[in-house]
PDB file of C-alpha atoms in Angstrom:
ATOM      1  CA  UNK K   1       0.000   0.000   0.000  1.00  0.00           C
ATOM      2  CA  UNK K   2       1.612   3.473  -0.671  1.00  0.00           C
ATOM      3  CA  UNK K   3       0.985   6.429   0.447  1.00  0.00           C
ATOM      4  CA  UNK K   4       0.957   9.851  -1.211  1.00  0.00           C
ATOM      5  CA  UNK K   5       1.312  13.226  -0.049  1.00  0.00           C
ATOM      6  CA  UNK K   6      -1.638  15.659  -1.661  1.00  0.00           C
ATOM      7  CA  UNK K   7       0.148  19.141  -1.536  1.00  0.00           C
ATOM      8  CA  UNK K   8       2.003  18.120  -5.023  1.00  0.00           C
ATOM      9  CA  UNK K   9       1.631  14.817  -6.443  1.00  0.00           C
ATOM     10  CA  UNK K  10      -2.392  15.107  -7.291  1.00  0.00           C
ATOM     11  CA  UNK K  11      -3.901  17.041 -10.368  1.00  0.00           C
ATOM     12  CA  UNK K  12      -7.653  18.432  -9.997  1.00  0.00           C
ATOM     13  CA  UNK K  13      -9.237  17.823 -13.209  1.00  0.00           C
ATOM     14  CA  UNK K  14     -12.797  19.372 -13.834  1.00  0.00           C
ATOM     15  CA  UNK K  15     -14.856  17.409 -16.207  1.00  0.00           C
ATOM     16  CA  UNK K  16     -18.520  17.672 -16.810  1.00  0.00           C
ATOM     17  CA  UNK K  17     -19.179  18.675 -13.149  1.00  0.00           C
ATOM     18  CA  UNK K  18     -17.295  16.213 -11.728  1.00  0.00           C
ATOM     19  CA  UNK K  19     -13.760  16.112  -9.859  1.00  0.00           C
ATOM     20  CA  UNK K  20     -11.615  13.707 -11.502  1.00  0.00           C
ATOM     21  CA  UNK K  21      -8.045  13.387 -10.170  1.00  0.00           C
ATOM     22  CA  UNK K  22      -4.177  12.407 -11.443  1.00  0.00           C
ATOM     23  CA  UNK K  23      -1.992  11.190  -9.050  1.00  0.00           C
ATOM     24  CA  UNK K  24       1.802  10.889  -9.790  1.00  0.00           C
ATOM     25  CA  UNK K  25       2.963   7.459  -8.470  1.00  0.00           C
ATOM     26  CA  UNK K  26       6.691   6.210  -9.034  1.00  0.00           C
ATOM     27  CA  UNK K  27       6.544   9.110 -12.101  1.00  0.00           C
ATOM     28  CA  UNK K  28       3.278   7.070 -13.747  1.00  0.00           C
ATOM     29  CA  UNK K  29      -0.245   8.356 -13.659  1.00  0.00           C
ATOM     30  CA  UNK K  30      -2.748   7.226 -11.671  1.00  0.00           C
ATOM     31  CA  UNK K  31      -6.317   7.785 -11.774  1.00  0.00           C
ATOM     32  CA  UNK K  32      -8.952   7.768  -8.465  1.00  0.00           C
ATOM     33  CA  UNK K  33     -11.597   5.498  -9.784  1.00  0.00           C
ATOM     34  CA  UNK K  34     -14.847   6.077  -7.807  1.00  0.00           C
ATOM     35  CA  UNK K  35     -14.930   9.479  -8.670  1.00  0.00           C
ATOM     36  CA  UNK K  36     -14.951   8.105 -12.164  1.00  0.00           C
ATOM     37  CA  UNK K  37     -17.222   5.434 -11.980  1.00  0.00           C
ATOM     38  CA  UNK K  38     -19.600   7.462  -9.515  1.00  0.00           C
ATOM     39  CA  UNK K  39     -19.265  10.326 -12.403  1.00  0.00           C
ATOM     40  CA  UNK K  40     -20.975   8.089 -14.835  1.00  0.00           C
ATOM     41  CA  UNK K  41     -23.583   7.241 -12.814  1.00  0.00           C
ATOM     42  CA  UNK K  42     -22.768   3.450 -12.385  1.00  0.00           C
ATOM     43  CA  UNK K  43     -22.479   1.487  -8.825  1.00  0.00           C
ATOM     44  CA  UNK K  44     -19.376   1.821  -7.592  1.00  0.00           C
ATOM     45  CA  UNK K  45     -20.031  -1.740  -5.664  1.00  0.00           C
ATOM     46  CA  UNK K  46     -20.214  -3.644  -9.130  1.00  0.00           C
ATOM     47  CA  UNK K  47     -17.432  -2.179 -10.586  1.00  0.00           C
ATOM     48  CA  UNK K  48     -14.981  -2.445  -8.092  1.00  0.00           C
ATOM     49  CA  UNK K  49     -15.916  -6.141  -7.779  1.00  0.00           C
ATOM     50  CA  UNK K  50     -14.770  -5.847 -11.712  1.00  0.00           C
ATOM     51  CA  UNK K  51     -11.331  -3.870 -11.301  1.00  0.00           C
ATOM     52  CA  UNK K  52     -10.386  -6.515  -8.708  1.00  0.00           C
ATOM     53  CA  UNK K  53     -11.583  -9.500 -10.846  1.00  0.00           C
ATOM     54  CA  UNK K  54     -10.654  -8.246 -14.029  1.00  0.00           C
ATOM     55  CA  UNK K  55      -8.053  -5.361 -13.459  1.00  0.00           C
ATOM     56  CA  UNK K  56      -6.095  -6.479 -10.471  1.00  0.00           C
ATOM     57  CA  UNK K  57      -2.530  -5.932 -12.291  1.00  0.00           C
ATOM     58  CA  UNK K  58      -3.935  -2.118 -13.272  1.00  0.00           C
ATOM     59  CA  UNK K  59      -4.604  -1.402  -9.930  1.00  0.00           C
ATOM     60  CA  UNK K  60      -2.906  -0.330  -6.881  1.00  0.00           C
ATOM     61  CA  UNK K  61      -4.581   0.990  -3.871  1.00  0.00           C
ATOM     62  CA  UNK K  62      -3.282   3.990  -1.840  1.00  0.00           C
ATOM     63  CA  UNK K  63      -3.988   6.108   1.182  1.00  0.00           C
ATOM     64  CA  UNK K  64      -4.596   9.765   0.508  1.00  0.00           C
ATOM     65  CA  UNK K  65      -6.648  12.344   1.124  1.00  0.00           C
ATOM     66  CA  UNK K  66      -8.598  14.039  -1.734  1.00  0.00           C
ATOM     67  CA  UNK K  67      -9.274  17.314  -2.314  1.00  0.00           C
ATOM     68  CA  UNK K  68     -12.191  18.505  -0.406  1.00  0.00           C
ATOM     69  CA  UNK K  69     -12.076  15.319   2.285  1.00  0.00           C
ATOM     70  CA  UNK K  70     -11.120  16.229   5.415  1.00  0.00           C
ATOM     71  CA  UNK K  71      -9.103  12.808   6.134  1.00  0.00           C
ATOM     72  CA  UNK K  72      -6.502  10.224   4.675  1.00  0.00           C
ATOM     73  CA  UNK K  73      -8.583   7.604   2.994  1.00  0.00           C
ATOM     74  CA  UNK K  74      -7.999   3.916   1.260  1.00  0.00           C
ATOM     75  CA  UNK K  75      -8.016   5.024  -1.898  1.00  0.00           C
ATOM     76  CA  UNK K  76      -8.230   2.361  -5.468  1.00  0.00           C
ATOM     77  CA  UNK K  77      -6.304   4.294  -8.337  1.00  0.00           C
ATOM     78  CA  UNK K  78      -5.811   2.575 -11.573  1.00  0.00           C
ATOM     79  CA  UNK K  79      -2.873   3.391 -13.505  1.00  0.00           C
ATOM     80  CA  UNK K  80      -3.946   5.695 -16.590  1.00  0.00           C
ATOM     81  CA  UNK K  81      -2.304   3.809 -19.487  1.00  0.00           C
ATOM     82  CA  UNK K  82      -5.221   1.124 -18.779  1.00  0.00           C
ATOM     83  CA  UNK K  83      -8.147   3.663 -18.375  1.00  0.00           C
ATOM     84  CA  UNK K  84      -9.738   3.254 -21.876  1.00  0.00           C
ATOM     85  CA  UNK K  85      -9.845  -0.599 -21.815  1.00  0.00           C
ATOM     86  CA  UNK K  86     -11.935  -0.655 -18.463  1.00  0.00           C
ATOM     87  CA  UNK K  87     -14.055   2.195 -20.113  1.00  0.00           C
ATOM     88  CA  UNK K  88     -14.970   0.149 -22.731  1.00  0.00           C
ATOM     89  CA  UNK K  89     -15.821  -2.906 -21.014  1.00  0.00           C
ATOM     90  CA  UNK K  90     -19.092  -0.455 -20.025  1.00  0.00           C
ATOM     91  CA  UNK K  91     -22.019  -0.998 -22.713  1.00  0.00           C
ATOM     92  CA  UNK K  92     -23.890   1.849 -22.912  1.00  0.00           C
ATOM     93  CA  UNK K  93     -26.305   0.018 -24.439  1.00  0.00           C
ATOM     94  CA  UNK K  94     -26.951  -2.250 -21.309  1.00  0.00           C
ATOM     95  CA  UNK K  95     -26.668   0.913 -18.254  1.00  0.00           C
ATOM     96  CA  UNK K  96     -30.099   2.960 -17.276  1.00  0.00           C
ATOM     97  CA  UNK K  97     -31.301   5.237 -20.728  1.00  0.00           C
ATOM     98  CA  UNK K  98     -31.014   8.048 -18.298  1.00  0.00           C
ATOM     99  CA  UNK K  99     -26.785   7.807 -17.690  1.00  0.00           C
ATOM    100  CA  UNK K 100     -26.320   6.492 -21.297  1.00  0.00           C
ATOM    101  CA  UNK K 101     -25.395  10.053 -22.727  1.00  0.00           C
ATOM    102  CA  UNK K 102     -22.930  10.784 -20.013  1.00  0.00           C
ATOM    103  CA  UNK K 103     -21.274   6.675 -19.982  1.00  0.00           C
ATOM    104  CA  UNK K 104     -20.581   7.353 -24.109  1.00  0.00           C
ATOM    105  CA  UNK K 105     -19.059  11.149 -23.225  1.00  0.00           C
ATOM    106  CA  UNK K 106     -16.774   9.526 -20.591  1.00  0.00           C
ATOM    107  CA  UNK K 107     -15.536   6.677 -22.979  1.00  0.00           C
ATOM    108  CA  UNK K 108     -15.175   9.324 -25.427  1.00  0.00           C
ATOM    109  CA  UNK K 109     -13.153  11.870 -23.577  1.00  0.00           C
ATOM    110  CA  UNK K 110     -12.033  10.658 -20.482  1.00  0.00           C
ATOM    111  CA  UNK K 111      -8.898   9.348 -20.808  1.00  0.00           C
ATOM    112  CA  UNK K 112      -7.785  12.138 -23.106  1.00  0.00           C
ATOM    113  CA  UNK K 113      -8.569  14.581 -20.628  1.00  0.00           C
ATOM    114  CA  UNK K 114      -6.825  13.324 -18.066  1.00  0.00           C
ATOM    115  CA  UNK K 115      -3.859  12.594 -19.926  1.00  0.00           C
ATOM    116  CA  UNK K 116      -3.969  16.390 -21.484  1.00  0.00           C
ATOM    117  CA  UNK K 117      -3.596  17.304 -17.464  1.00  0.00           C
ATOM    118  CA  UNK K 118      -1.222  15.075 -16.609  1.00  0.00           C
ATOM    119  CA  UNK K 119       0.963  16.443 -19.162  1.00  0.00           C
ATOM    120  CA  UNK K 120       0.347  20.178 -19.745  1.00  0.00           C
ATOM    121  CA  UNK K 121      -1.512  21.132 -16.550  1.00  0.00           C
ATOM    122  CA  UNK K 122      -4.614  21.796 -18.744  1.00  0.00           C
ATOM    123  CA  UNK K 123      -6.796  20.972 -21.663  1.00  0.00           C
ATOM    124  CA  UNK K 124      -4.731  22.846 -24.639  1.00  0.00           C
ATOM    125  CA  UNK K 125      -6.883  21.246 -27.125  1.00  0.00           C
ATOM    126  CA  UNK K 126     -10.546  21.375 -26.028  1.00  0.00           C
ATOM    127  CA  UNK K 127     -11.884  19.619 -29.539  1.00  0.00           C
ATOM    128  CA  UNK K 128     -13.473  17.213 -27.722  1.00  0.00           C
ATOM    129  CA  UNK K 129     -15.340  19.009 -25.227  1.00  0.00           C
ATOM    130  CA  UNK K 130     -17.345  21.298 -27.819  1.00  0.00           C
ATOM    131  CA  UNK K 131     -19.971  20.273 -30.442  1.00  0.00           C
ATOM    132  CA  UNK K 132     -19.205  20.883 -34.275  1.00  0.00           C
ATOM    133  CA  UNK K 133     -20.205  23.866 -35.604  1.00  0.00           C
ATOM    134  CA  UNK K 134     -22.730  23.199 -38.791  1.00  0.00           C
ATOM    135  CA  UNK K 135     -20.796  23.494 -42.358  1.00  0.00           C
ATOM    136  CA  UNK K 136     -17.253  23.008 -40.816  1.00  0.00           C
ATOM    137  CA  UNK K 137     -15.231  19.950 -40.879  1.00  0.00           C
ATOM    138  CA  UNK K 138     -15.565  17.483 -37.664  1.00  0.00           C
ATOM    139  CA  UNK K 139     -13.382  17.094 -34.873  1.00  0.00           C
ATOM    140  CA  UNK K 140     -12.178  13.877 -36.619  1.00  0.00           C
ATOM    141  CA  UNK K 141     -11.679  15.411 -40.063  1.00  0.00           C
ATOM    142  CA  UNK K 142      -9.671  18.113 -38.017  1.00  0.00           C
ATOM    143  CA  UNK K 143      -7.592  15.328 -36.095  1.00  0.00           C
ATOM    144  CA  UNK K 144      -6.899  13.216 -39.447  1.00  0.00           C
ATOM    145  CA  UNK K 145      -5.644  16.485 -40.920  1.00  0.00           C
ATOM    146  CA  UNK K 146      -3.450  17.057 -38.015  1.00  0.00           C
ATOM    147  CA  UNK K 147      -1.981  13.323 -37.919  1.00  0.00           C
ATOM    148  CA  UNK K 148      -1.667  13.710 -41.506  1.00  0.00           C
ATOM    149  CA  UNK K 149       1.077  16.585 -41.362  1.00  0.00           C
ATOM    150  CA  UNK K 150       2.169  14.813 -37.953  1.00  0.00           C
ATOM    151  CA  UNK K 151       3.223  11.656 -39.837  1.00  0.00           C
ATOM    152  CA  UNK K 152       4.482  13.178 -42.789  1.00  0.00           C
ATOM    153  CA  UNK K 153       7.148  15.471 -40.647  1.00  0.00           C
ATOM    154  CA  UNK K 154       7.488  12.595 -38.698  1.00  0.00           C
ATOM    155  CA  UNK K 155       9.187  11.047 -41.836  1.00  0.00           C
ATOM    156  CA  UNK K 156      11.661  13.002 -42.283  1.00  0.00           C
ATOM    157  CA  UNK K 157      15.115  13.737 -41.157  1.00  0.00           C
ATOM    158  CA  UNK K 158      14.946  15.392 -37.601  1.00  0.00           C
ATOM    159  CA  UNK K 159      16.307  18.711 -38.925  1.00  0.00           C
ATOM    160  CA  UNK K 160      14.097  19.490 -41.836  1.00  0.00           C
ATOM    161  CA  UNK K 161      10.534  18.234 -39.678  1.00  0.00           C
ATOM    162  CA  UNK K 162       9.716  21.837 -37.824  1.00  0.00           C
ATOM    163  CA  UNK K 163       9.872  23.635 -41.316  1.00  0.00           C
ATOM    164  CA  UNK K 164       8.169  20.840 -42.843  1.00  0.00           C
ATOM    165  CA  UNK K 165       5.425  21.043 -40.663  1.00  0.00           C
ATOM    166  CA  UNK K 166       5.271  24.594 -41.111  1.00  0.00           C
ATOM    167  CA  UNK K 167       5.329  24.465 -44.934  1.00  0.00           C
ATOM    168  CA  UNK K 168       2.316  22.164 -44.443  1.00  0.00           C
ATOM    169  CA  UNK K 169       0.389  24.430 -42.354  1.00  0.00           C
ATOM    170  CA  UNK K 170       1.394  27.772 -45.082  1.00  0.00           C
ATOM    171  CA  UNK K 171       0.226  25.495 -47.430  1.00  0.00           C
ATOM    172  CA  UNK K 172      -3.307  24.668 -46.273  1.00  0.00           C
ATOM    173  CA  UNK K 173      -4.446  28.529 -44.757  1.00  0.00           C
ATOM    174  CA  UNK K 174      -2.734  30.014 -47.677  1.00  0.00           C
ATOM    175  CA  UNK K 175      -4.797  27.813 -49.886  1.00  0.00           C
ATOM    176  CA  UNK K 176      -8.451  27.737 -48.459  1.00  0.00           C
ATOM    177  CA  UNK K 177      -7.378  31.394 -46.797  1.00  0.00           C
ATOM    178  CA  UNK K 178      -8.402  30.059 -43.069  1.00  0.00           C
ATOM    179  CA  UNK K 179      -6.725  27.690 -40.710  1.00  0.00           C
ATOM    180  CA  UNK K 180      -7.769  24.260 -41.392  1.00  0.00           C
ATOM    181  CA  UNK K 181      -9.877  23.837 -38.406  1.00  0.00           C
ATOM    182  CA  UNK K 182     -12.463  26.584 -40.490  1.00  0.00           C
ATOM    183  CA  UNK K 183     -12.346  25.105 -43.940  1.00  0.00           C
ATOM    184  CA  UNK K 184     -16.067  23.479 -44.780  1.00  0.00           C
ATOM    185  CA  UNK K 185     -16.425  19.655 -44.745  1.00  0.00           C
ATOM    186  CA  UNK K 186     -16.749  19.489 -48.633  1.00  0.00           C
ATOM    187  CA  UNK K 187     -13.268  21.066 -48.897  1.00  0.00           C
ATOM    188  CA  UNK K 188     -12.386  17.859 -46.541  1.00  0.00           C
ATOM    189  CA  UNK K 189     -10.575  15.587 -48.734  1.00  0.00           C
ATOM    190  CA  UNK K 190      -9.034  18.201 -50.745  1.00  0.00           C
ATOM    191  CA  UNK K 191      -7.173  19.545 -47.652  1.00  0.00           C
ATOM    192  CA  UNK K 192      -5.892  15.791 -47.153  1.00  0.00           C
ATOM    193  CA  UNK K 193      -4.496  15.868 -50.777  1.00  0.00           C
ATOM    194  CA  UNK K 194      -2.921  18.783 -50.270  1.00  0.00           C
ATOM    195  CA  UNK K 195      -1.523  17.920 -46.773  1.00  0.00           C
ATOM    196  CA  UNK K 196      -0.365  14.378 -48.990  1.00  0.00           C
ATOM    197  CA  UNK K 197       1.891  16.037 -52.142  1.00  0.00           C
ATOM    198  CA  UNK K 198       2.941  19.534 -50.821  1.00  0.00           C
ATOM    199  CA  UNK K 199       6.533  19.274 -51.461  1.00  0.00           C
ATOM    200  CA  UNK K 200       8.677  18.940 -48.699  1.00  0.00           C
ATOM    201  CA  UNK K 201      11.933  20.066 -48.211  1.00  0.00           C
ATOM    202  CA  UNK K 202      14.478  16.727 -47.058  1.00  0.00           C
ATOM    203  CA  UNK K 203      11.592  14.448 -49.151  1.00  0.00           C
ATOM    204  CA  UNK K 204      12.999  12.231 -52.267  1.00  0.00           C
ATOM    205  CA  UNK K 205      11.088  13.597 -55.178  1.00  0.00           C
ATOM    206  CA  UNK K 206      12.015  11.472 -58.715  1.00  0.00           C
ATOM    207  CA  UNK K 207      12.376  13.734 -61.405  1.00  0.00           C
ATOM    208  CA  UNK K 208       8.731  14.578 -63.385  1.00  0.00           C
ATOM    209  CA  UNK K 209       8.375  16.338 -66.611  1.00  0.00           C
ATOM    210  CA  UNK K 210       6.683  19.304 -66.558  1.00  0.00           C
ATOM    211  CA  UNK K 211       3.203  19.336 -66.086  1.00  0.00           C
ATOM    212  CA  UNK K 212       0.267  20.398 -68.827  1.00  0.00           C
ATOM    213  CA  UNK K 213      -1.882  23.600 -67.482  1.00  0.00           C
ATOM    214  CA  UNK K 214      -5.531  22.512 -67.883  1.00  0.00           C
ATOM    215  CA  UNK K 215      -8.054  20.541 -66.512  1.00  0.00           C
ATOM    216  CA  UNK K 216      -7.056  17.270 -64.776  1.00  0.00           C
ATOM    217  CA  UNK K 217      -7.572  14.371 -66.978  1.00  0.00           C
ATOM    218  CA  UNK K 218      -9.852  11.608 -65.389  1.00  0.00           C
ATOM    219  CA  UNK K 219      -6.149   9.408 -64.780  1.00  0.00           C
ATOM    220  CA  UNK K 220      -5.006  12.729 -62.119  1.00  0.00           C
ATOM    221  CA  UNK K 221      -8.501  12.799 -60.377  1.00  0.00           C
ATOM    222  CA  UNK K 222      -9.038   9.183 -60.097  1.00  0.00           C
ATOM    223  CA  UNK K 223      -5.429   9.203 -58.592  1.00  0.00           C
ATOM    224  CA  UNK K 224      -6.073  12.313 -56.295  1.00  0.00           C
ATOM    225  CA  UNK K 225      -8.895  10.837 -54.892  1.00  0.00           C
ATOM    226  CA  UNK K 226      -7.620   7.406 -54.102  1.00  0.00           C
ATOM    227  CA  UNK K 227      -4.567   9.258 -52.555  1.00  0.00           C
ATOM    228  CA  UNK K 228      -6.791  11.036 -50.088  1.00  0.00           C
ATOM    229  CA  UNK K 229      -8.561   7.349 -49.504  1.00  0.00           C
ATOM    230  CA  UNK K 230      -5.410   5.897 -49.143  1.00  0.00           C
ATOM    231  CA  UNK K 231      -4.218   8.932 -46.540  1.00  0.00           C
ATOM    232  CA  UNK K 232      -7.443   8.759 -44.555  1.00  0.00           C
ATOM    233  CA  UNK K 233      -7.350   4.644 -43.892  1.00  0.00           C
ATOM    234  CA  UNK K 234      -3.747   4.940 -43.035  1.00  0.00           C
ATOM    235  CA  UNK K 235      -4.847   7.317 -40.143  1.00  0.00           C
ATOM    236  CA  UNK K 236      -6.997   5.045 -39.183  1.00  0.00           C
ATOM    237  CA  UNK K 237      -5.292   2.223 -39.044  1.00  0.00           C
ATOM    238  CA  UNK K 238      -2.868   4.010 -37.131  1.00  0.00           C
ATOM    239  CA  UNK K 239      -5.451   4.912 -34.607  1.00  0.00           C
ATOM    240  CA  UNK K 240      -6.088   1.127 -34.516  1.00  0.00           C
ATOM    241  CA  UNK K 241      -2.924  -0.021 -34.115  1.00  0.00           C
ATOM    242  CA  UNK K 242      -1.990   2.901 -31.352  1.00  0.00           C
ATOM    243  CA  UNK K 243      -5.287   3.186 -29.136  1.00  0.00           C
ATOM    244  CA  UNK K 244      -8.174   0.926 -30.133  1.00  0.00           C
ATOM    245  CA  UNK K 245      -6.213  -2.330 -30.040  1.00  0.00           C
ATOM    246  CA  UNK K 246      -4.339  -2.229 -27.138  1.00  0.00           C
ATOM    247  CA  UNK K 247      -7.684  -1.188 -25.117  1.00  0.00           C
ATOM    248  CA  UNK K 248      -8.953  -4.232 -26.523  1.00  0.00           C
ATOM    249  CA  UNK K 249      -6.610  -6.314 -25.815  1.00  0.00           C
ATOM    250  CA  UNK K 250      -6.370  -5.645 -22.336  1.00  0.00           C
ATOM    251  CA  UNK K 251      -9.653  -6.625 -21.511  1.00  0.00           C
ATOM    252  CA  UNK K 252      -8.879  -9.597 -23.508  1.00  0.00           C
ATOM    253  CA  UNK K 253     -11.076  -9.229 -26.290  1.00  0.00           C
ATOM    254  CA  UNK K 254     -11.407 -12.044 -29.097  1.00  0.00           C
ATOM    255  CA  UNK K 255     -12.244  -9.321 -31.596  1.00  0.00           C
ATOM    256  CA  UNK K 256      -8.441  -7.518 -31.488  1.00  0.00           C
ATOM    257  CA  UNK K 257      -7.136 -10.134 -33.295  1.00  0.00           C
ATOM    258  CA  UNK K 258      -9.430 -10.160 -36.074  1.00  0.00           C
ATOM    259  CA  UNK K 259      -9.861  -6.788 -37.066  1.00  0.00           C
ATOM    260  CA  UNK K 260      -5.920  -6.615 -36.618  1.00  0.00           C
ATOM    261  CA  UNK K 261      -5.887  -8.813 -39.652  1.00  0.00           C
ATOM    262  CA  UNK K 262      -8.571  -6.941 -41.163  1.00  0.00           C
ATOM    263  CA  UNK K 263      -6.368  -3.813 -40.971  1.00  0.00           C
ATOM    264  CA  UNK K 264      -3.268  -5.480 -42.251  1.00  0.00           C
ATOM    265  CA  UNK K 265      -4.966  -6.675 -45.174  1.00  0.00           C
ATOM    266  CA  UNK K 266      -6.785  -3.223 -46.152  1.00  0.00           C
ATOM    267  CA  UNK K 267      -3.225  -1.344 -45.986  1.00  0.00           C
ATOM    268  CA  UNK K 268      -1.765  -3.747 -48.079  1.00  0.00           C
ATOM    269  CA  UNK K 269      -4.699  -3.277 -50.134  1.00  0.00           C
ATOM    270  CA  UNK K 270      -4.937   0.369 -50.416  1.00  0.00           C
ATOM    271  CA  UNK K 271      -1.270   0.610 -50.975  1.00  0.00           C
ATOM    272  CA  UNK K 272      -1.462  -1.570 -54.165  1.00  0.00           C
ATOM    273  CA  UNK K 273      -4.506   0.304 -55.409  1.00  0.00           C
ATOM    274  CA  UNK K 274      -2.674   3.392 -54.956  1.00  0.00           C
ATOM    275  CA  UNK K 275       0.234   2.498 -56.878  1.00  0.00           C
ATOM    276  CA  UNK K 276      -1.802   1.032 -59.493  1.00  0.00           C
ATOM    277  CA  UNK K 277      -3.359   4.749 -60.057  1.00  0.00           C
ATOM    278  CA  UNK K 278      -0.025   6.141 -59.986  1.00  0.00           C
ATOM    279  CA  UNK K 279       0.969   3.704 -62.561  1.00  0.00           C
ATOM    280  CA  UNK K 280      -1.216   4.758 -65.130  1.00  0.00           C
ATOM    281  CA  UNK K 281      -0.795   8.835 -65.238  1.00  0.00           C
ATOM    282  CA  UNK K 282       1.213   9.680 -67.726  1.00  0.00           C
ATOM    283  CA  UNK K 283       4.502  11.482 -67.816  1.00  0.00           C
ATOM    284  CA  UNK K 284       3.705  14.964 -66.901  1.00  0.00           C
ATOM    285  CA  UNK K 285       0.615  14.166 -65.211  1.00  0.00           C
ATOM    286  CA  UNK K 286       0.105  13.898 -61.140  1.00  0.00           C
ATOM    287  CA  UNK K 287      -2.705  13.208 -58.800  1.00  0.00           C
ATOM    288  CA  UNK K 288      -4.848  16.344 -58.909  1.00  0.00           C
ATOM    289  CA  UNK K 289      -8.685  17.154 -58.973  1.00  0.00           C
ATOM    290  CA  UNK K 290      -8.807  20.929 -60.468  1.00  0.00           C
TER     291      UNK K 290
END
């Protein structure tokens, strides 16, 4: 059993009227779990019978005293790595109609928000907490723009990634004249194209004839848009293979390994179709829709 002093290892973290809580513990986060679980609207009586049964190697138990208690309590933290796959062993689907709303907004943002504290002290990106304005791209399309330009700079030799990133970014407001996070959903999958083939400086490019002013031919649009396909799966596989998988598989789920093959197989796919459309454009001609 440890024991933690309050004055600087815990984080208050405000979420939807309730008090959530980080606690720092041998430099890992921890996570208070009845304030969670009572936050939801569940009994905390069944679900600590499931943490123990199910979760026991997630969990440790301390004694500390909260924020607004007035005494040292036995306190059952779970560390925050494993939040999301005890989330989702909740179906909303099963719990009262009344708490459904608020189980699906806690498996939704929980974890994220608690993680956002834990390592900034705040929520610096507060996507997730507001609804999407009508006409504008989704918090999704906004995220798979921003893992997008992530992954590209990624790529790239250490010292060329800030200005690549930046170049991407130019690229996008200078084109649609608004950050990205304004543009309107229809301009969606253009954004990912151009996000995909903005030249990058410390990025091979092969050597390509110069290319005919006019109208795309039906060869450049047919390989713009599977590009953008191609650019959008990959992000989420990614998010499969990062986030959605591991939750899975640590509540032991038979599905993780299935889908995992499922994903496997549709990169290789889309990867093949995509160089198939490349293929066939001429020399002179790229992936383009205008």
């Amino acid at each position: 059993m440890t024991s933690l002093a309050i004055a600087d290892r815990t984080i208050n973290v405000p979420f939807h009227g309730a008090e959530l809580y980080v606690i720092n513990h041998n430099g890992e986060p921890y996570t208070p779990m009845k304030p969670i679980v009572e936050g939801m609207g569940l009994a905390w009586q069944a679900q600590h019978r499931k943490l123990t049964e199910r979760f026991k190697t997630c969990i440790i138990e301390m004694v500390i005293q909260l924020p607004g208690d007035t005494q040292r309590r036995n306190v059952m933290c779970m560390a925050l790595r494993k939040l999301a796959g005890w989330l989702q062993t909740v179906t909303p689907n099963k719990v009262k109609p009344e708490i459904r709303d608020r189980v699906i907004q806690y498996q939704e943002e929980c974890d994220d928000v608690l993680y956002e504290y834990w390592t900034k002290g705040q929520v610096t990106n507060p996507r997730k907490l507001q609804k999407d304005k009508a006409g504008k791209i989704t918090s999704d399309q906004q995220e798979a723009i921003k893992q997008l330009v992530m992954t590209r700079g990624k790529a790239l030799p250490k010292k060329c990634q800030a200005k690549a990133m930046i170049t991407m970014w130019s690229s996008l407001k200078s084109h649609f004249g608004c950050s990205y996070k304004e543009i309107s959903d229809a301009q969606f999958t253009e954004a990912l194209s151009i996000a995909a083939r903005v030249p990058l400086e410390g990025e091979f490019i092969g050597k390509m004839d110069p290319v005919t002013i006019g109208l795309p031919s039906e060869r450049e649009k047919l390989a713009y848009n599977i590009e953008c396909m191609e650019s959008y799966f990959r992000i989420i596989c990614d998010t499969w293979f990062s986030q959605v998988e591991p939750a899975l598989r640590a509540v032991e789920s038979p599905v993780a390994g299935r889908i995992h093959d499922r994903f496997s197989d549709g990169k290789a796919f889309m990867a093949a179709i995509k160089h198939g459309a490349y293929g066939m454009l001429l020399p002179g001609e790229i992936a383009r829709c205008h």
